[in-house]
Every structure is written in structure tokens, then in C-alpha cells.
mmCIF file with all atom_site columns, C-alpha atoms in Angstrom:
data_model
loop_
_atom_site.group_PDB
_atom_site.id
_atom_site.type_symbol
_atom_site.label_atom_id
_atom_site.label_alt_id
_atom_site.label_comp_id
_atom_site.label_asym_id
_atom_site.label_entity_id
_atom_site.label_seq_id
_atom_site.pdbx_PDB_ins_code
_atom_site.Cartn_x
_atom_site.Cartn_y
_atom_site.Cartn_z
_atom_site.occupancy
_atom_site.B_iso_or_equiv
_atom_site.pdbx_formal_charge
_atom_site.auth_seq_id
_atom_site.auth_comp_id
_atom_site.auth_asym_id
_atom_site.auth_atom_id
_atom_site.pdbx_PDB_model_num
ATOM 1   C CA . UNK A 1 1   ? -21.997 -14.053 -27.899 1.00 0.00 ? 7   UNK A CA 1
ATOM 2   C CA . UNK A 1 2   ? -21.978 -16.304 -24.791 1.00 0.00 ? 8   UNK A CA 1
ATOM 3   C CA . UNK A 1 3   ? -24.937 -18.303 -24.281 1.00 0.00 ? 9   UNK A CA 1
ATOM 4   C CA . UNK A 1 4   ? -25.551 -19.317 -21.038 1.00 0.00 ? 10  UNK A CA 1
ATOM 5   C CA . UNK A 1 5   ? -28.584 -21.364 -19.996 1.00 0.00 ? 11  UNK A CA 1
ATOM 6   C CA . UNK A 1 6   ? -30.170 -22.173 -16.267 1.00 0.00 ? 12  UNK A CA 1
ATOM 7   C CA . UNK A 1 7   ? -31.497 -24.201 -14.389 1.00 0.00 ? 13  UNK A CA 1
ATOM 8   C CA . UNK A 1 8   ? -34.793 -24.452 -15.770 1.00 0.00 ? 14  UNK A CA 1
ATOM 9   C CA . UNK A 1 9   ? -32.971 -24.914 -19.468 1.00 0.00 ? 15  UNK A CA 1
ATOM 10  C CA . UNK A 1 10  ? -34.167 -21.240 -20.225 1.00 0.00 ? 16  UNK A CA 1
ATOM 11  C CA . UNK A 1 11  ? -31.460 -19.295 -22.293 1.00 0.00 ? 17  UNK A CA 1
ATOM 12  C CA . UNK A 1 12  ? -29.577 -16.236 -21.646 1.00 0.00 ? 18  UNK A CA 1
ATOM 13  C CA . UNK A 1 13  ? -27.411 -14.120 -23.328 1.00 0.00 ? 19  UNK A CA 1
ATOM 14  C CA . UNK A 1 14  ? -23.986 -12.763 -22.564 1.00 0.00 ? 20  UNK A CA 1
ATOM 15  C CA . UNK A 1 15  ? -23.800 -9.287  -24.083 1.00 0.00 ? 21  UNK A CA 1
ATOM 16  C CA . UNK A 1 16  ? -21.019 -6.070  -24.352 1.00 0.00 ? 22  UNK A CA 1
ATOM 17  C CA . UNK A 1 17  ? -22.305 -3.046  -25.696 1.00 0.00 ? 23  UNK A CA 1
ATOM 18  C CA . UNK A 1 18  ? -20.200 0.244   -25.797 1.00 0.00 ? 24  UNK A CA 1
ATOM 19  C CA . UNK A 1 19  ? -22.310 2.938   -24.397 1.00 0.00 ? 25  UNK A CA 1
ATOM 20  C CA . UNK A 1 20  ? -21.069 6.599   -24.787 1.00 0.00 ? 26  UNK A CA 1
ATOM 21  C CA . UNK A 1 21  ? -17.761 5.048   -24.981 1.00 0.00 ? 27  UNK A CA 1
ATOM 22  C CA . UNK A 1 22  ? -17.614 2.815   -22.171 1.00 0.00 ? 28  UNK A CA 1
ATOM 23  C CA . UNK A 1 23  ? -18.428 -0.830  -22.487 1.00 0.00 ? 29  UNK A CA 1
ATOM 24  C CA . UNK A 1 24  ? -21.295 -2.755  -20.270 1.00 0.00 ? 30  UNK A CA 1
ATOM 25  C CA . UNK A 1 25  ? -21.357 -6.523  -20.192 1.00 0.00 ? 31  UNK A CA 1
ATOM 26  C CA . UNK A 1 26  ? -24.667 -8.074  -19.008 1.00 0.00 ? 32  UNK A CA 1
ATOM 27  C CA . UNK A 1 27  ? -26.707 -11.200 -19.089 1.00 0.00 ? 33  UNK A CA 1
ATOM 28  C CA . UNK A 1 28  ? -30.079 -10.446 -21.219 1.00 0.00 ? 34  UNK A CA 1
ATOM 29  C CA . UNK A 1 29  ? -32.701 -12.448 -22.107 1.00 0.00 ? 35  UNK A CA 1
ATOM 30  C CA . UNK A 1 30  ? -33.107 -13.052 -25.585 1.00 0.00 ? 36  UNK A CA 1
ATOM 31  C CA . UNK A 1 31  ? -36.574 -10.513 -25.705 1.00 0.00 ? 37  UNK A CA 1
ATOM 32  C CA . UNK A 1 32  ? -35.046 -8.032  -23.815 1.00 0.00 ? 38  UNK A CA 1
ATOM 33  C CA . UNK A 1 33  ? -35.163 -4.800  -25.496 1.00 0.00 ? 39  UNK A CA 1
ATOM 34  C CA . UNK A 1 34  ? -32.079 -2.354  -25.901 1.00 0.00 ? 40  UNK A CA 1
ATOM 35  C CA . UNK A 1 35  ? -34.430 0.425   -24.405 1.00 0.00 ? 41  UNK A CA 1
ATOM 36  C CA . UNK A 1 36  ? -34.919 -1.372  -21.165 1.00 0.00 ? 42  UNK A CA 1
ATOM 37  C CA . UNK A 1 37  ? -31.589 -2.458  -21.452 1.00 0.00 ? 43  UNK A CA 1
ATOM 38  C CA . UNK A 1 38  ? -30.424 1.614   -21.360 1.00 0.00 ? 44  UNK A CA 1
ATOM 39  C CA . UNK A 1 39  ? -32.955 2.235   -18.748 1.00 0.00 ? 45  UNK A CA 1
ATOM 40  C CA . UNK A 1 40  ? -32.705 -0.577  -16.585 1.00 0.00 ? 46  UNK A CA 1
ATOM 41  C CA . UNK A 1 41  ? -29.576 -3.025  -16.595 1.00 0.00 ? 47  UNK A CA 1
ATOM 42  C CA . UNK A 1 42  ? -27.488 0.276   -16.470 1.00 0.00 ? 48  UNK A CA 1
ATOM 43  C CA . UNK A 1 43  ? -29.976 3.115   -15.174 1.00 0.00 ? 49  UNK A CA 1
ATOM 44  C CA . UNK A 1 44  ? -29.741 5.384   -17.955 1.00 0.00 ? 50  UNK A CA 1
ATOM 45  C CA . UNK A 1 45  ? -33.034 6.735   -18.301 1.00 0.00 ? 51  UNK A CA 1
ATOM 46  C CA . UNK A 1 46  ? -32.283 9.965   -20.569 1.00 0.00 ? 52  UNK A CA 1
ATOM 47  C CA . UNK A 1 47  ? -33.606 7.152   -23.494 1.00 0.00 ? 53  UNK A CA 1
ATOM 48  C CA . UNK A 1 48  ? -37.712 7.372   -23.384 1.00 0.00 ? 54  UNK A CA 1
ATOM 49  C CA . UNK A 1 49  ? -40.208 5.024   -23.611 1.00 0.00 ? 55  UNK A CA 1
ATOM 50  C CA . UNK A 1 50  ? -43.057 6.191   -25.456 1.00 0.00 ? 56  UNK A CA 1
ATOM 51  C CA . UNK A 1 51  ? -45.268 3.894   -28.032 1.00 0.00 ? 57  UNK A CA 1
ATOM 52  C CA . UNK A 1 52  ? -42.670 0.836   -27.718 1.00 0.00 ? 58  UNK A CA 1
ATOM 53  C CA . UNK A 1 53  ? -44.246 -0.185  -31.239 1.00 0.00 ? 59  UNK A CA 1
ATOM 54  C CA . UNK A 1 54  ? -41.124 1.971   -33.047 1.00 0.00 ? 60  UNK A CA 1
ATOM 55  C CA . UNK A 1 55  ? -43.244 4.780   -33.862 1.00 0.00 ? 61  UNK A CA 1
ATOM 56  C CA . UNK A 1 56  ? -43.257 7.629   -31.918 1.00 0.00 ? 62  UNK A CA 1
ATOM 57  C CA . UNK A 1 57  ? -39.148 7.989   -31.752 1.00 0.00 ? 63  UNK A CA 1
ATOM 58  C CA . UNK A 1 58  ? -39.001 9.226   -28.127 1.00 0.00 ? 64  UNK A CA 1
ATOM 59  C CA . UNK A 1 59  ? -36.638 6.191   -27.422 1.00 0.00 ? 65  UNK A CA 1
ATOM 60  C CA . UNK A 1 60  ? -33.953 7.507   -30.402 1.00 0.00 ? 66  UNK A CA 1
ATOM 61  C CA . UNK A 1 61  ? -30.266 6.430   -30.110 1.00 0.00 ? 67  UNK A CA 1
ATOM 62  C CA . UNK A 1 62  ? -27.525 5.927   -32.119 1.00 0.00 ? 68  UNK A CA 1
ATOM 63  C CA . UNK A 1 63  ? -26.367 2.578   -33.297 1.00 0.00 ? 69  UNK A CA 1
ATOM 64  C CA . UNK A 1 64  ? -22.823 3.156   -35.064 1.00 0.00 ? 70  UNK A CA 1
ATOM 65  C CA . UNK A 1 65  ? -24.480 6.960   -35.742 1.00 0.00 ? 71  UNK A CA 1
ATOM 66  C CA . UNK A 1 66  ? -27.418 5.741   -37.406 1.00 0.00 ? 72  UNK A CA 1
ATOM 67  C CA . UNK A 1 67  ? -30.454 6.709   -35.484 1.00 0.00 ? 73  UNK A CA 1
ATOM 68  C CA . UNK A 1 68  ? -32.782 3.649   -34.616 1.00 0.00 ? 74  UNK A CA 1
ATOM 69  C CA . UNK A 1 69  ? -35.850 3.114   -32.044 1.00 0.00 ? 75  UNK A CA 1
ATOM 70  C CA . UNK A 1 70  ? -34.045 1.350   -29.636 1.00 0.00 ? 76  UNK A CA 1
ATOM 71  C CA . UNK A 1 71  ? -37.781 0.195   -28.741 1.00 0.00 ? 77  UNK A CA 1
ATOM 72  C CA . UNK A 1 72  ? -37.894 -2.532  -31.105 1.00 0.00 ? 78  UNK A CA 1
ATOM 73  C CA . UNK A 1 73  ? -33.944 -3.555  -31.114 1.00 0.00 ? 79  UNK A CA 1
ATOM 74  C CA . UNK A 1 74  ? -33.085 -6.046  -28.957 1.00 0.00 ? 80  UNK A CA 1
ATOM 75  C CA . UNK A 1 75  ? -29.471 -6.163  -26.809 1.00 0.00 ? 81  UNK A CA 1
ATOM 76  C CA . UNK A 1 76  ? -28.653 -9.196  -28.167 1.00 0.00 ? 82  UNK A CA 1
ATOM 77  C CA . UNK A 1 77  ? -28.908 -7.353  -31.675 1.00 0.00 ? 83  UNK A CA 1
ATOM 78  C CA . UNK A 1 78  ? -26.780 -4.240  -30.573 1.00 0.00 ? 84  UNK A CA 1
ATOM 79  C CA . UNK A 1 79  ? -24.318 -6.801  -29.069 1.00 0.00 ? 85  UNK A CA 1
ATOM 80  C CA . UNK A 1 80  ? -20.689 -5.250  -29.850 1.00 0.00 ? 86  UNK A CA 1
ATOM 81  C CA . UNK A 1 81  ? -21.966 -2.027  -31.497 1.00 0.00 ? 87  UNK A CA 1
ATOM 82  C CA . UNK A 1 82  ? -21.431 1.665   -30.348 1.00 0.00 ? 88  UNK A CA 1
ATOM 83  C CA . UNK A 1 83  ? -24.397 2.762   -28.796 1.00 0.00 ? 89  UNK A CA 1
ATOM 84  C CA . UNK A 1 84  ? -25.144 6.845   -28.687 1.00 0.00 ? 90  UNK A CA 1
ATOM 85  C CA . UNK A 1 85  ? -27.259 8.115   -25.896 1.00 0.00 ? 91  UNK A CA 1
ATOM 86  C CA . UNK A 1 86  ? -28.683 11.369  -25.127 1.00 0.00 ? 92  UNK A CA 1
ATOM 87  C CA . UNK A 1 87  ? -26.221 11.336  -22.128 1.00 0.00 ? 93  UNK A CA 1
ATOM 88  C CA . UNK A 1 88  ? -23.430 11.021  -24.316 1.00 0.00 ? 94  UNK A CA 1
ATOM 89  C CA . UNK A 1 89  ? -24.044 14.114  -26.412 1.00 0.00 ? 95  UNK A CA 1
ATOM 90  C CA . UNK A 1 90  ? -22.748 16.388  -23.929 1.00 0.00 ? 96  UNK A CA 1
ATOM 91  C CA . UNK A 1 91  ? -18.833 16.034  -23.499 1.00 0.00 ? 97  UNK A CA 1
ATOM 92  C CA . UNK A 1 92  ? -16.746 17.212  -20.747 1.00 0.00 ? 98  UNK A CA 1
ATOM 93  C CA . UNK A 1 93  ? -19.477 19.412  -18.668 1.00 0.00 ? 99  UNK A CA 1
ATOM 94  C CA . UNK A 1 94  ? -20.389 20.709  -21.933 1.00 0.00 ? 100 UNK A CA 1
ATOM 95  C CA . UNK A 1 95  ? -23.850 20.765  -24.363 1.00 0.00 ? 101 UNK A CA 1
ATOM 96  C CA . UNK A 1 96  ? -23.357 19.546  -27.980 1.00 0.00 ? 102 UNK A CA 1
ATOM 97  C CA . UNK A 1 97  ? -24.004 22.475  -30.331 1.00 0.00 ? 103 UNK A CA 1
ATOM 98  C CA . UNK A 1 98  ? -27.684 20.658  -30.963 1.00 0.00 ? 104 UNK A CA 1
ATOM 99  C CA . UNK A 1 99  ? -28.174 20.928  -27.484 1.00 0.00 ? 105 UNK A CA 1
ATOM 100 C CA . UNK A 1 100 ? -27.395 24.438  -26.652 1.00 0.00 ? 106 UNK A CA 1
ATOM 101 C CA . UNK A 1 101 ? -29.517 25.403  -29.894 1.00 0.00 ? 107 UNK A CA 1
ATOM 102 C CA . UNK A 1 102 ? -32.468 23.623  -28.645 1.00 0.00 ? 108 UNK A CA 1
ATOM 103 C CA . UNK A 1 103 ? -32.158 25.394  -25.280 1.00 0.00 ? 109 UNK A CA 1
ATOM 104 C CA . UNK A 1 104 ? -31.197 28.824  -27.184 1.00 0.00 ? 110 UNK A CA 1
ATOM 105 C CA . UNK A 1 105 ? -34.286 28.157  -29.399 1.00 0.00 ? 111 UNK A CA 1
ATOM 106 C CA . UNK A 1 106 ? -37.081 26.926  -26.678 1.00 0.00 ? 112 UNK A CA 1
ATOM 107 C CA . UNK A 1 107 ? -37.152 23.947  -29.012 1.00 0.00 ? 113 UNK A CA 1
ATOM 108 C CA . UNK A 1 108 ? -37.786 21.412  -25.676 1.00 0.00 ? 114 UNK A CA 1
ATOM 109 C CA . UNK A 1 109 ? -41.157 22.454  -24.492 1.00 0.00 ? 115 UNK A CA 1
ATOM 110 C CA . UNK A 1 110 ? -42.028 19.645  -22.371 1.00 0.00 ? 116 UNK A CA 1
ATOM 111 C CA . UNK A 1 111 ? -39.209 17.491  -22.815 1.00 0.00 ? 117 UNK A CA 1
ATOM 112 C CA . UNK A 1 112 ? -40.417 13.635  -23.725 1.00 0.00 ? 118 UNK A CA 1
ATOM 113 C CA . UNK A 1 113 ? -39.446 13.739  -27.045 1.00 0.00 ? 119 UNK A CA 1
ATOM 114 C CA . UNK A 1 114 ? -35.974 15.855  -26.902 1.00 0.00 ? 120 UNK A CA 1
ATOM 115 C CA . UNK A 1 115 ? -33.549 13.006  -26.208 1.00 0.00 ? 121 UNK A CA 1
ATOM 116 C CA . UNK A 1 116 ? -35.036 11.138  -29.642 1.00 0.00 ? 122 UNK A CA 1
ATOM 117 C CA . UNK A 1 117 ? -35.218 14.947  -31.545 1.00 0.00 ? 123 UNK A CA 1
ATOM 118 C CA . UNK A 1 118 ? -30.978 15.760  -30.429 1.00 0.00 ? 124 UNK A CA 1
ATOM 119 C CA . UNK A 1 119 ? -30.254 12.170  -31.534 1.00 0.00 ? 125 UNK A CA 1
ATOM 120 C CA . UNK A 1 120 ? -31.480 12.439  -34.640 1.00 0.00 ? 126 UNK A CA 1
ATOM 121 C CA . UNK A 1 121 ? -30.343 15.648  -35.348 1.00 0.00 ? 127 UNK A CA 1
ATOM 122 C CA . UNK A 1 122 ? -27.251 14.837  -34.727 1.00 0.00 ? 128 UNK A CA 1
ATOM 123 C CA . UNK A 1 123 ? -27.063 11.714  -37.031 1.00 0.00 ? 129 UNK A CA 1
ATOM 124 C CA . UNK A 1 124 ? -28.203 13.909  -39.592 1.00 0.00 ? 130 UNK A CA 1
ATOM 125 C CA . UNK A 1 125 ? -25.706 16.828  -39.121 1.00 0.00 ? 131 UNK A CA 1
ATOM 126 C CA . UNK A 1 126 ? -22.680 14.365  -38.880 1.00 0.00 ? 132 UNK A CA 1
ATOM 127 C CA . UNK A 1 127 ? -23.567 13.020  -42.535 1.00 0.00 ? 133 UNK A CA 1
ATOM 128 C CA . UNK A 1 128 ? -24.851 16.413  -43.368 1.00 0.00 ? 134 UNK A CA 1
ATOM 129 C CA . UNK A 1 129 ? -23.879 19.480  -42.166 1.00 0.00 ? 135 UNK A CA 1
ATOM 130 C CA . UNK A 1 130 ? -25.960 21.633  -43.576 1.00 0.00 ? 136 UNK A CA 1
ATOM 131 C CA . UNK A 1 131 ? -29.298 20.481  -44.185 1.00 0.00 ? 137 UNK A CA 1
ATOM 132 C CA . UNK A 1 132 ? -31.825 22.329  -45.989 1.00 0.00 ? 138 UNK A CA 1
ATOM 133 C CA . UNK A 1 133 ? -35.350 22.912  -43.921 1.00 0.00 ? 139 UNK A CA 1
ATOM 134 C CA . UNK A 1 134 ? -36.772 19.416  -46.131 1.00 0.00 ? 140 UNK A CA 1
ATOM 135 C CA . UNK A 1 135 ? -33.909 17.292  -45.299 1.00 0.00 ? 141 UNK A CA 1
ATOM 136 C CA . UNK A 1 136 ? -34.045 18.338  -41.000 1.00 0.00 ? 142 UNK A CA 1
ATOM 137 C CA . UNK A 1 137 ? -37.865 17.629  -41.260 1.00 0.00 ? 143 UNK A CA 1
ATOM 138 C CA . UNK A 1 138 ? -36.891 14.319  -43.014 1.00 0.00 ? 144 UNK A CA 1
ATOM 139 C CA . UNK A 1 139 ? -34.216 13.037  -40.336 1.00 0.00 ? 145 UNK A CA 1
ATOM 140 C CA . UNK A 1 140 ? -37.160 13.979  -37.531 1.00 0.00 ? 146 UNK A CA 1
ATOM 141 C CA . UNK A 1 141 ? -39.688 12.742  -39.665 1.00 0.00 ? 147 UNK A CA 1
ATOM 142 C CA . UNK A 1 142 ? -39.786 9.728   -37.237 1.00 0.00 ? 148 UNK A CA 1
ATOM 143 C CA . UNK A 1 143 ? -39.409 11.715  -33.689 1.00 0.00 ? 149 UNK A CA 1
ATOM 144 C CA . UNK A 1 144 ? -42.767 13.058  -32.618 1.00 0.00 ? 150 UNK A CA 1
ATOM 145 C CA . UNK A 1 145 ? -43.438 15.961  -30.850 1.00 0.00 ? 151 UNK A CA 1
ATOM 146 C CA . UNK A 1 146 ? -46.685 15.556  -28.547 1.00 0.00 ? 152 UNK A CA 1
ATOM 147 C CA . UNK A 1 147 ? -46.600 19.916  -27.910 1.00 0.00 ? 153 UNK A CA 1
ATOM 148 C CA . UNK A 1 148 ? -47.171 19.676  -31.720 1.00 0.00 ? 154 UNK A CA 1
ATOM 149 C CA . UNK A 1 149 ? -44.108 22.523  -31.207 1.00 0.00 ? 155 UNK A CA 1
ATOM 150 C CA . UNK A 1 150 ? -41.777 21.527  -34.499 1.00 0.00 ? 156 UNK A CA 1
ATOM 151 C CA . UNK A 1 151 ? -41.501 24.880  -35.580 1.00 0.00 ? 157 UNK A CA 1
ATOM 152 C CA . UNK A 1 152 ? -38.822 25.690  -33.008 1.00 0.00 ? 158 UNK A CA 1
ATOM 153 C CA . UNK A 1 153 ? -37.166 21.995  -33.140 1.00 0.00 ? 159 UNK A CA 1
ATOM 154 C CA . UNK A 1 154 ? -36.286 22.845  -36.862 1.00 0.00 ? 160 UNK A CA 1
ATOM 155 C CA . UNK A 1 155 ? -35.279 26.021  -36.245 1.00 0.00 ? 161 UNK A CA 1
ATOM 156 C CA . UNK A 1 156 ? -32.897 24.803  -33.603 1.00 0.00 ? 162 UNK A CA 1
ATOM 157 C CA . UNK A 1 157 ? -31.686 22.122  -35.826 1.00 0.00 ? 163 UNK A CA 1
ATOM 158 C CA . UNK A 1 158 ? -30.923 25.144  -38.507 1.00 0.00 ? 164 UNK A CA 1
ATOM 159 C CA . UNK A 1 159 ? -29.402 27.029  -36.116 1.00 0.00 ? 165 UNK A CA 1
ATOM 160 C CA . UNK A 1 160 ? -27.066 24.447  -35.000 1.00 0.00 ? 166 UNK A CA 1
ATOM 161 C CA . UNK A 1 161 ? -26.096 23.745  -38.558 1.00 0.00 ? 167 UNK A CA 1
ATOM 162 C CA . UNK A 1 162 ? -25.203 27.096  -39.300 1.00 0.00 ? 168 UNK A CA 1
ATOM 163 C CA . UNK A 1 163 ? -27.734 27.589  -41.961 1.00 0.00 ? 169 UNK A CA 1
ATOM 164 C CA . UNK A 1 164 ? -30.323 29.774  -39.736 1.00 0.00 ? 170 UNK A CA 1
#
């Protein structure tokens, strides 16, 4: 990683990240988070930004498939990994399997936290399939849902995995 440093001796970093399968170089900061990254160095804003404290998992994407709260990651940490976001579920015009069971299953009631909820579920059904009911509550165990609505986000998960 490039360091480059200005005028006023302050340092900044010179960062590639693959996206969804395309790669974006930028200079960062070194506190610059990987969620404002997403959502503002290349306008994706399908990542949220809820607690920013890695709690609430609204800000969910995949780093190498393993979910993390790109909240409290910074870019310079993510620097030449494969980042996952919810706008890379979808491929070619068409909803992931998660995705169309979420819709199928009314499992997005208001929205916020779906992005975090598909990403995770997806981490979990690439390493495992089919989940039991414990092991999808486990892998969302970090996501929360503010509509207090996980009923249907499990089901959807199930249904996605086959084992609904």
C-alpha cells in the first residue's frame, strides 16, 4: 500500500479493493471507514449505516465471504480483499435465491436491515447449505431487525436453503 503524504505532512493511503468483482483504487485516510468508503468514495449506498459501533449489523458485507461490520473496518484494512455488497448479490438482472426468498417470504418489512440480513445469509449458506433453524438464527445473530419481524427472515433463509 502506497503511502502518500501532503502538504501539511498528513498521511494518506493508496488503496484497491475489489468490489462485486470490479476493482476501485482510491486515496483514504487512514480512519476512514470501509462503510463510508462503499457509500461515499464509490456511491454505493445499498451498505447501511446504523449504530457505527459494530453492533447492529445493518452495514453487513462480505470480506473474502466472511460477513463483517464494515462499520468498524477500515479501507486501509480491506486493502486487496474481495469485498461482497448487497449490490453484488444479484447477477445478470437477476435476485440471488436469498433474495427472491426474502421477497417471496415478506421477510424485508421496512428494509434497513435487509442488505446486512441477505449478506449474512448468504455467508452462511455458501459454508452451509442447509442450516438447521439454530444455526440461521446464529449467522443473523449479529443483524438486527428494528420491525422485531425475524420470524419471516428465518423462514426466508429456510426457504432459500431448501430446508423449509
Amino acid at each position: 500500500m502506497q503511502v502518500i503524504v501532503d502538504k501539511s505532512g498528513v498521511k494518506r493511503y493508496l488503496v484497491t479493493l475489489n468490489i462485486n468483482g470490479d476493482s476501485y483504487t482510491r486515496v483514504v485516510r487512514a480512519n476512514t471507514m470501509l462503510v463510508n468508503f462503499l457509500r461515499e468514495e464509490i456511491n454505493m449506498t445499498g451498505t447501511k449505516k446504523g449504530c457505527e459501533l459494530g453492533d447492529c449489523g445493518s452495514c453487513t458485507v462480505l470480506m473474502d465471504g466472511k460477513p463483517v461490520n464494515s462499520c468498524i473496518v477500515l479501507a486501509v484494512e480491506a486493502d486487496g480483499h474481495q469485498i461482497t455488497t448487497i449490490e453484488g448479490v444479484a447477477q445478470n438482472d437477476k435476485l440471488d435465491r436469498i433474495q427472491e426468498s426474502f421477497v417471496e417470504n415478506a421477510a424485508i418489512q421496512c428494509g434497513y436491515c435487509t442488505p446486512g440480513m441477505v449478506l449474512s445469509a448468504k455467508a452462511l449458506l455458501t459454508e452451509n447449505p442447509h442450516p438447521t433453524e439454530q444455526e440461521v438464527r446464529e449467522a443473523i445473530a449479529g443483524n438486527l431487525c428494528r420491525c422485531t419481524g425475524y420470524v419471516n427472515i428465518v423462514k426466508a433463509i429456510m426457504d432459500a436453503s431448501g430446508e423449509q
